[in-house]
Amino acid sequence: MPKRPISRRVIASPRGGQRTFSRPSNFPGAQQIPLDQPRQNPVIPLDQDSIRIIPLGGVEEIGKNMTAVQYRDDIIIIDAGLQFPGEEAPGVDYVIPDTSYLQKRKDKIRGLFVTHGHLDHTGGIPYICSRLGNPTIYTRYLTSVMIKKRQEEFPELPPLKMEIIEENKKVRVGKYLSVRAFRVTHTIPDSMGLIIETPYGNIIFTGDIKVDHNEGEPLPAEVEVFSSLGKENNLFLAADSTNVERPGWSFSERVVHENLRKIIIESKGRLIMGTFASLLERIMFVIKVAEEQGKKIVVRGRSMKTNIAIAKQIELLKVKPGTIISHEHIDNYPPEKIIVLA
């Protein structure tokens, strides 16, 4: 039987996203839509005095986080992530948000604000930004470096326009809206929430957060941040925390770090630690403790190596020469002196 030609297709997801397939070109199923062709959806006209908040992904799901806020002729976008589907979608590489609404109004887009460096908030940028007129991306320093590093994999795309936004710094975008950033706790440094100032009050997006606590009592720094926000003229709050629907508290990062330290110190043989490359604070902590204990780190995996290199580049991570070694040199050291990060 002759092989059918393989082509790459995007179809409209039932949940509003777009799915990228590697399938035979005559694969039966949902309507196939080219990346540059917006879907034809009826849209209710926006009243002049109304604010439109448009969740394009990330609501009641993990991944492809993206939301648009529109007031009159100004549109602000928060995050542009992707999603990795599971076994329920065989053949799907990833899901990106459906940006049809924004593509038709790209002349009104005043900026893309990225809350932190995880792929479920940044991964859609190479596939989305050029379709939206390549708007300026506003984010924190670490996140900007991670976005630029990934963009190197797409040399055919135009250069990104980036601006660093500092905590409490106000950025005026368009005629009517201003944006400020505030500090939040997450598993990656330089995470931020956003305060969008509108004529009717603040629209607050926390981004992904973990409220740091001590046995269920929020730490003073957390109370200070959110108490201060609560005193402002607020209109709408969009808070995001994974598994928030489950009662109780997740472990504080401090507790996780304490357990990691104990494991590293008490390990009697070679230690292999598997973790997401995006959990940068944990990775840096493991390297720090390994160095304190005179152990060597072997890094496996492209994303892990890239993120550690970025952390070293911006001096977020300072490592003594010889702490991180090549896997080829593992046998030069006793097993108990080796930690493999993968």
Coordinates of N, CA, C and O in Angstrom, one line a residue, residues 133-277:
G133 N 0.5 40.8 14.9 CA 1.2 42.1 14.6 C 2.4 42.3 15.4 O 3.0 43.4 15.5
N134 N 2.9 41.2 16.0 CA 4.2 41.3 16.8 C 4.1 42.4 17.8 O 5.0 43.3 17.9
P135 N 3.2 42.3 18.8 CA 3.1 43.4 19.8 C 4.2 43.3 20.8 O 4.9 42.3 20.9
T136 N 4.5 44.5 21.4 CA 5.5 44.5 22.4 C 5.2 43.6 23.6 O 4.1 43.5 24.0
I137 N 6.2 42.8 24.0 CA 6.0 41.9 25.2 C 6.6 42.6 26.4 O 7.8 43.0 26.4
Y138 N 5.8 42.7 27.4 CA 6.2 43.3 28.7 C 6.3 42.1 29.7 O 5.4 41.4 29.9
T139 N 7.5 42.0 30.4 CA 7.7 41.0 31.4 C 8.9 41.3 32.3 O 9.5 42.3 32.1
R140 N 9.2 40.4 33.2 CA 10.3 40.5 34.1 C 11.6 40.0 33.4 O 11.5 39.3 32.3
Y141 N 12.7 40.3 34.0 CA 14.0 40.0 33.3 C 14.2 38.6 32.9 O 14.5 38.2 31.8
L142 N 14.1 37.7 34.0 CA 14.3 36.3 33.7 C 13.4 35.7 32.6 O 13.9 35.0 31.7
T143 N 12.2 36.1 32.7 CA 11.2 35.6 31.7 C 11.6 36.1 30.3 O 11.5 35.3 29.3
S144 N 12.0 37.3 30.2 CA 12.4 37.8 28.9 C 13.6 37.1 28.3 O 13.6 36.8 27.1
V145 N 14.5 36.7 29.1 CA 15.7 35.9 28.7 C 15.2 34.5 28.2 O 15.7 34.0 27.2
M146 N 14.3 33.9 28.9 CA 13.8 32.6 28.6 C 13.0 32.6 27.3 O 13.1 31.7 26.4
I147 N 12.2 33.7 27.1 CA 11.5 33.8 25.8 C 12.4 34.0 24.6 O 12.3 33.4 23.6
K148 N 13.4 34.9 24.8 CA 14.4 35.1 23.7 C 15.2 33.9 23.4 O 15.4 33.6 22.2
K149 N 15.5 33.1 24.4 CA 16.3 31.9 24.2 C 15.5 30.9 23.3 O 16.0 30.3 22.4
R150 N 14.2 30.7 23.6 CA 13.4 29.8 22.9 C 13.1 30.3 21.5 O 13.0 29.6 20.5
Q151 N 13.1 31.7 21.3 CA 12.8 32.2 20.0 C 13.9 32.0 19.0 O 13.7 32.0 17.8
E152 N 15.1 31.7 19.6 CA 16.2 31.3 18.7 C 16.0 30.1 17.9 O 16.6 29.9 16.8
E153 N 15.0 29.3 18.3 CA 14.7 28.1 17.5 C 13.8 28.4 16.3 O 13.5 27.5 15.5
F154 N 13.4 29.7 16.2 CA 12.5 30.1 15.1 C 13.2 31.3 14.3 O 12.7 32.4 14.4
P155 N 14.3 31.0 13.7 CA 15.0 32.1 13.0 C 14.2 32.8 11.9 O 14.6 33.9 11.5
E156 N 13.2 32.1 11.4 CA 12.4 32.7 10.3 C 11.5 33.8 10.7 O 10.9 34.5 9.9
L157 N 11.3 33.9 12.1 CA 10.3 34.9 12.6 C 11.0 36.2 12.8 O 12.2 36.3 13.0
P158 N 10.2 37.3 12.8 CA 10.7 38.6 13.0 C 11.2 38.7 14.5 O 10.6 38.0 15.4
P159 N 12.1 39.6 14.8 CA 12.6 39.8 16.2 C 11.5 40.2 17.1 O 10.6 41.0 16.7
L160 N 11.5 39.7 18.3 CA 10.5 40.1 19.3 C 10.8 41.5 19.8 O 12.0 41.9 20.0
K161 N 9.8 42.3 20.2 CA 9.9 43.6 20.8 C 9.7 43.3 22.3 O 8.6 42.9 22.7
M162 N 10.7 43.6 23.2 CA 10.6 43.3 24.6 C 10.8 44.5 25.4 O 11.7 45.3 25.1
E163 N 10.1 44.6 26.5 CA 10.3 45.6 27.5 C 10.2 45.0 28.9 O 9.3 44.2 29.2
I164 N 11.2 45.4 29.8 CA 11.2 44.8 31.1 C 10.3 45.7 32.0 O 10.4 46.9 32.0
I165 N 9.4 45.1 32.7 CA 8.5 45.8 33.7 C 8.9 45.4 35.1 O 9.0 44.2 35.4
E166 N 9.2 46.4 35.9 CA 9.6 46.2 37.3 C 8.4 46.3 38.2 O 7.4 46.8 37.9
E167 N 8.6 45.7 39.4 CA 7.6 45.7 40.4 C 7.1 47.2 40.7 O 7.9 48.1 40.9
N168 N 5.8 47.4 40.7 CA 5.1 48.6 41.0 C 5.4 49.7 39.9 O 4.9 50.8 40.1
K169 N 6.1 49.4 38.9 CA 6.3 50.4 37.8 C 5.0 50.4 36.9 O 4.5 49.4 36.5
K170 N 4.5 51.6 36.6 CA 3.3 51.8 35.8 C 3.7 51.9 34.4 O 4.5 52.7 34.0
V171 N 3.0 51.1 33.5 CA 3.2 51.2 32.1 C 1.9 51.7 31.4 O 0.8 51.0 31.6
R172 N 1.9 52.8 30.7 CA 0.8 53.3 30.0 C 0.7 52.6 28.6 O 1.6 52.6 27.9
V173 N -0.4 52.0 28.4 CA -0.6 51.3 27.1 C -1.9 51.8 26.4 O -3.0 51.6 27.0
G174 N -1.8 52.3 25.3 CA -3.0 52.9 24.6 C -3.5 54.1 25.2 O -2.8 54.8 26.0
K175 N -4.7 54.5 24.9 CA -5.3 55.7 25.4 C -5.9 55.6 26.8 O -5.9 56.6 27.5
Y176 N -6.3 54.4 27.2 CA -7.2 54.4 28.4 C -6.6 53.5 29.5 O -7.1 53.6 30.6
L177 N -5.6 52.7 29.2 CA -5.3 51.6 30.2 C -3.8 51.8 30.7 O -2.9 52.2 29.9
S178 N -3.6 51.5 31.9 CA -2.2 51.4 32.5 C -2.1 50.1 33.2 O -3.1 49.5 33.7
V179 N -0.8 49.6 33.3 CA -0.6 48.3 33.9 C 0.6 48.4 34.9 O 1.6 49.1 34.7
R180 N 0.4 47.8 36.1 CA 1.4 47.7 37.1 C 1.7 46.2 37.4 O 0.8 45.4 37.3
A181 N 2.9 45.9 37.9 CA 3.2 44.6 38.3 C 3.4 44.5 39.8 O 3.8 45.4 40.4
F182 N 3.0 43.3 40.3 CA 3.3 43.1 41.8 C 3.9 41.7 42.0 O 3.7 40.8 41.1
R183 N 4.6 41.5 43.0 CA 5.3 40.3 43.3 C 4.4 39.2 43.7 O 3.5 39.4 44.5
V184 N 4.6 38.0 43.2 CA 3.8 36.8 43.7 C 4.8 35.6 43.9 O 5.9 35.6 43.3
T185 N 4.4 34.6 44.6 CA 5.2 33.5 44.9 C 4.8 32.4 43.9 O 3.6 32.1 43.7
H186 N 5.8 31.8 43.3 CA 5.6 30.7 42.4 C 6.9 29.8 42.4 O 7.8 30.1 43.1
T187 N 6.9 28.8 41.5 CA 8.1 27.9 41.5 C 9.1 28.3 40.6 O 10.1 27.5 40.3
I188 N 9.1 29.5 40.1 CA 10.1 30.1 39.2 C 10.3 31.5 39.6 O 9.3 32.2 39.9
P189 N 11.5 32.0 39.6 CA 11.8 33.4 40.0 C 11.1 34.4 39.0 O 10.8 34.0 37.9
D190 N 11.0 35.6 39.4 CA 10.5 36.7 38.6 C 9.1 36.5 38.2 O 8.7 37.0 37.1
S191 N 8.3 35.8 39.0 CA 6.9 35.7 38.7 C 6.2 37.0 39.1 O 6.5 37.6 40.2
M192 N 5.2 37.4 38.4 CA 4.5 38.6 38.8 C 3.0 38.5 38.5 O 2.5 37.7 37.7
G193 N 2.2 39.3 39.3 CA 0.8 39.5 39.0 C 0.7 40.9 38.3 O 1.6 41.7 38.3
L194 N -0.5 41.2 37.7 CA -0.7 42.4 37.0 C -2.0 43.1 37.5 O -3.0 42.5 37.8
I195 N -1.8 44.4 37.6 CA -2.9 45.3 37.9 C -3.2 46.2 36.7 O -2.4 47.0 36.3
I196 N -4.3 46.0 36.0 CA -4.7 46.8 34.9 C -5.7 47.9 35.4 O -6.8 47.6 35.8
E197 N -5.2 49.1 35.2 CA -6.0 50.2 35.7 C -7.0 50.7 34.6 O -6.5 51.0 33.5
T198 N -8.3 50.6 34.9 CA -9.3 51.1 33.9 C -10.0 52.3 34.5 O -9.9 52.5 35.8
P199 N -10.8 53.0 33.8 CA -11.6 54.1 34.3 C -12.6 53.7 35.4 O -13.1 54.5 36.1
Y200 N -12.9 52.3 35.5 CA -13.9 51.9 36.4 C -13.3 51.1 37.6 O -14.0 50.6 38.4
G201 N -12.0 51.0 37.6 CA -11.3 50.3 38.7 C -10.3 49.3 38.2 O -10.1 49.2 36.9
N202 N -9.6 48.6 39.1 CA -8.5 47.7 38.7 C -9.0 46.3 38.3 O -9.9 45.8 39.0
I203 N -8.5 45.8 37.3 CA -8.6 44.4 36.9 C -7.3 43.7 37.3 O -6.2 44.1 36.8
I204 N -7.4 42.7 38.2 CA -6.2 42.1 38.8 C -6.0 40.7 38.3 O -7.0 39.9 38.4
F205 N -4.9 40.3 37.7 CA -4.5 39.0 37.3 C -3.3 38.6 38.2 O -2.3 39.2 38.1
T206 N -3.5 37.5 38.9 CA -2.4 37.1 39.8 C -1.3 36.3 39.0 O -0.2 36.1 39.5
G207 N -1.7 35.7 37.8 CA -0.8 34.7 37.2 C -0.9 33.5 38.1 O -1.7 33.4 39.0
D208 N 0.0 32.5 37.9 CA 0.0 31.3 38.7 C 0.6 31.7 40.1 O 1.7 32.3 40.1
I209 N 0.0 31.3 41.2 CA 0.5 31.7 42.5 C 0.5 30.5 43.4 O -0.3 29.6 43.3
K210 N 1.4 30.5 44.4 CA 1.4 29.6 45.5 C 1.6 30.6 46.7 O 2.6 31.3 46.8
V211 N 0.6 30.6 47.6 CA 0.7 31.5 48.8 C 1.6 30.8 49.8 O 1.3 29.7 50.3
D212 N 2.7 31.4 50.0 CA 3.7 30.8 51.0 C 3.1 30.9 52.4 O 2.5 32.0 52.8
H213 N 3.3 29.9 53.2 CA 2.6 29.8 54.5 C 3.5 29.0 55.4 O 4.4 28.3 55.1
N214 N 3.1 29.1 56.7 CA 3.7 28.3 57.8 C 2.5 27.6 58.5 O 1.8 28.2 59.2
E215 N 2.4 26.3 58.1 CA 1.3 25.4 58.7 C -0.1 26.1 58.5 O -0.9 26.1 59.4
G216 N -0.3 26.6 57.3 CA -1.6 27.2 57.0 C -1.8 28.6 57.3 O -2.8 29.2 57.0
E217 N -0.8 29.2 57.8 CA -0.8 30.7 58.2 C 0.0 31.4 57.1 O 1.3 31.3 57.1
P218 N -0.6 32.2 56.3 CA 0.2 33.0 55.2 C 1.3 33.8 55.9 O 1.1 34.4 56.9
L219 N 2.4 33.8 55.2 CA 3.6 34.6 55.7 C 3.3 36.1 55.6 O 2.5 36.5 54.8
P220 N 3.9 36.9 56.5 CA 3.6 38.3 56.5 C 3.8 39.0 55.1 O 3.1 39.9 54.8
A221 N 4.8 38.5 54.3 CA 5.0 39.2 53.0 C 3.8 38.9 52.1 O 3.5 39.8 51.3
E222 N 3.2 37.8 52.2 CA 2.0 37.5 51.4 C 0.9 38.4 51.8 O 0.1 38.9 51.0
V223 N 0.7 38.4 53.1 CA -0.4 39.3 53.7 C -0.3 40.7 53.3 O -1.2 41.4 52.9
E224 N 1.0 41.2 53.3 CA 1.2 42.6 53.0 C 0.9 42.9 51.5 O 0.2 43.9 51.2
V225 N 1.3 42.0 50.6 CA 1.0 42.2 49.2 C -0.5 42.3 48.9 O -1.0 43.2 48.3
F226 N -1.2 41.3 49.4 CA -2.6 41.2 49.0 C -3.5 42.1 49.9 O -4.6 42.6 49.4
S227 N -3.1 42.5 51.1 CA -3.8 43.5 51.8 C -3.7 44.8 51.2 O -4.6 45.6 51.1
S228 N -2.5 45.2 50.7 CA -2.3 46.4 50.0 C -3.1 46.5 48.7 O -3.8 47.5 48.4
L229 N -3.2 45.4 48.0 CA -4.1 45.4 46.8 C -5.5 45.6 47.1 O -6.3 46.2 46.4
G230 N -5.9 45.0 48.2 CA -7.3 45.0 48.6 C -7.8 46.4 49.0 O -9.0 46.7 49.0
K231 N -6.9 47.3 49.3 CA -7.3 48.7 49.6 C -7.5 49.6 48.4 O -7.9 50.7 48.6
E232 N -7.2 49.1 47.2 CA -7.3 49.9 46.0 C -8.7 49.8 45.5 O -9.6 49.0 45.9
N233 N -9.0 50.6 44.4 CA -10.3 50.6 43.8 C -10.3 49.4 42.8 O -10.0 49.6 41.6
N234 N -10.8 48.3 43.2 CA -10.7 47.1 42.4 C -12.1 46.7 41.8 O -13.1 46.8 42.5
L235 N -12.0 46.3 40.6 CA -13.3 45.9 39.9 C -13.4 44.4 39.7 O -14.5 43.8 39.8
F236 N -12.2 43.7 39.4 CA -12.3 42.3 39.1 C -11.0 41.6 39.4 O -9.9 42.2 39.2
L237 N -11.1 40.4 40.0 CA -9.9 39.6 40.3 C -10.0 38.3 39.6 O -10.9 37.6 39.7
A238 N -8.9 38.0 38.9 CA -8.7 36.6 38.3 C -7.5 36.0 38.9 O -6.4 36.4 38.6
A239 N -7.7 35.0 39.8 CA -6.6 34.4 40.6 C -6.5 32.9 40.0 O -7.5 32.3 39.8
D240 N -5.2 32.5 39.9 CA -4.9 31.2 39.3 C -4.0 30.4 40.2 O -2.9 30.9 40.5
S241 N -4.4 29.3 40.7 CA -3.5 28.4 41.5 C -3.9 27.0 41.3 O -5.1 26.6 41.5
T242 N -3.0 26.2 40.8 CA -3.3 24.8 40.4 C -3.9 24.0 41.6 O -3.3 24.1 42.7
N243 N -4.9 23.3 41.3 CA -5.6 22.4 42.3 C -6.2 23.2 43.4 O -6.5 22.7 44.5
V244 N -6.6 24.5 43.2 CA -7.1 25.3 44.2 C -8.5 24.8 44.7 O -9.0 25.1 45.8
E245 N -9.2 24.0 43.8 CA -10.5 23.5 44.2 C -10.4 22.4 45.3 O -11.4 22.0 45.9
R246 N -9.2 21.9 45.6 CA -9.0 20.9 46.6 C -8.8 21.6 47.9 O -8.0 22.6 48.0
P247 N -9.4 21.1 49.0 CA -9.2 21.8 50.3 C -7.8 21.6 50.9 O -7.2 20.6 50.5
G248 N -7.4 22.5 51.7 CA -6.1 22.3 52.4 C -5.0 23.2 51.7 O -5.3 24.0 50.8
W249 N -3.8 23.0 52.1 CA -2.7 23.8 51.6 C -1.7 22.8 50.9 O -1.4 21.7 51.4
S250 N -1.1 23.3 49.9 CA 0.1 22.6 49.3 C 1.3 22.9 50.1 O 1.3 23.8 50.9
F251 N 2.3 22.0 50.0 CA 3.5 22.2 50.7 C 4.2 23.5 50.4 O 4.3 23.9 49.2
S252 N 4.7 24.2 51.3 CA 5.5 25.4 51.1 C 6.8 25.0 50.4 O 7.3 23.9 50.6
E253 N 7.3 25.9 49.5 CA 8.6 25.6 48.9 C 9.7 25.4 49.9 O 10.6 24.6 49.7
R254 N 9.6 26.1 51.1 CA 10.6 25.9 52.1 C 10.6 24.5 52.6 O 11.7 23.9 52.9
V255 N 9.4 23.8 52.8 CA 9.3 22.5 53.2 C 9.9 21.5 52.2 O 10.6 20.6 52.5
V256 N 9.6 21.8 50.9 CA 10.1 21.0 49.8 C 11.7 21.0 49.8 O 12.4 20.0 49.7
H257 N 12.2 22.3 50.0 CA 13.7 22.4 50.0 C 14.3 21.7 51.2 O 15.3 21.1 51.1
E258 N 13.6 21.7 52.4 CA 14.2 21.0 53.5 C 14.2 19.5 53.3 O 15.2 18.8 53.6
N259 N 13.2 19.0 52.6 CA 13.2 17.5 52.3 C 14.3 17.2 51.3 O 14.9 16.1 51.4
L260 N 14.4 18.1 50.3 CA 15.5 17.8 49.3 C 16.9 17.8 49.9 O 17.7 17.0 49.6
R261 N 17.1 18.8 50.9 CA 18.4 18.8 51.6 C 18.6 17.5 52.3 O 19.7 17.0 52.3
K262 N 17.6 17.0 53.0 CA 17.8 15.8 53.8 C 18.1 14.6 52.9 O 19.0 13.8 53.2
I263 N 17.4 14.5 51.7 CA 17.7 13.4 50.8 C 19.1 13.5 50.3 O 19.8 12.5 50.2
I264 N 19.6 14.7 49.9 CA 20.9 14.8 49.4 C 22.0 14.5 50.4 O 22.9 13.8 50.1
I265 N 21.8 14.9 51.6 CA 22.8 14.7 52.7 C 22.8 13.2 53.0 O 23.9 12.6 53.2
E266 N 21.6 12.5 53.1 CA 21.6 11.2 53.6 C 21.8 10.1 52.5 O 21.9 8.9 52.8
S267 N 21.8 10.5 51.3 CA 22.0 9.6 50.2 C 23.3 8.8 50.3 O 24.3 9.4 50.5
K268 N 23.2 7.5 50.2 CA 24.4 6.6 50.3 C 25.0 6.2 49.0 O 26.0 5.6 48.9
G269 N 24.3 6.5 47.9 CA 24.7 6.1 46.6 C 24.4 7.2 45.6 O 24.1 8.3 46.0
R270 N 24.5 6.8 44.3 CA 24.3 7.8 43.3 C 22.8 8.2 43.3 O 21.9 7.4 43.4
L271 N 22.5 9.5 43.3 CA 21.2 10.0 43.4 C 20.7 10.6 42.1 O 21.4 11.4 41.5
I272 N 19.6 10.1 41.6 CA 19.0 10.5 40.4 C 17.7 11.3 40.7 O 16.8 10.7 41.3
M273 N 17.6 12.5 40.4 CA 16.5 13.4 40.7 C 15.8 13.8 39.4 O 16.4 14.6 38.6
G274 N 14.6 13.4 39.3 CA 13.8 13.8 38.1 C 12.8 15.0 38.5 O 12.1 14.9 39.5
T275 N 12.8 16.0 37.7 CA 11.9 17.1 38.0 C 11.7 17.9 36.7 O 12.4 17.7 35.7
F276 N 10.7 18.7 36.7 CA 10.4 19.6 35.5 C 11.6 20.6 35.4 O 12.0 21.2 36.4
A277 N 12.0 20.9 34.2 CA 13.1 21.9 34.0 C 12.6 23.3 34.4 O 13.4 24.1 34.6

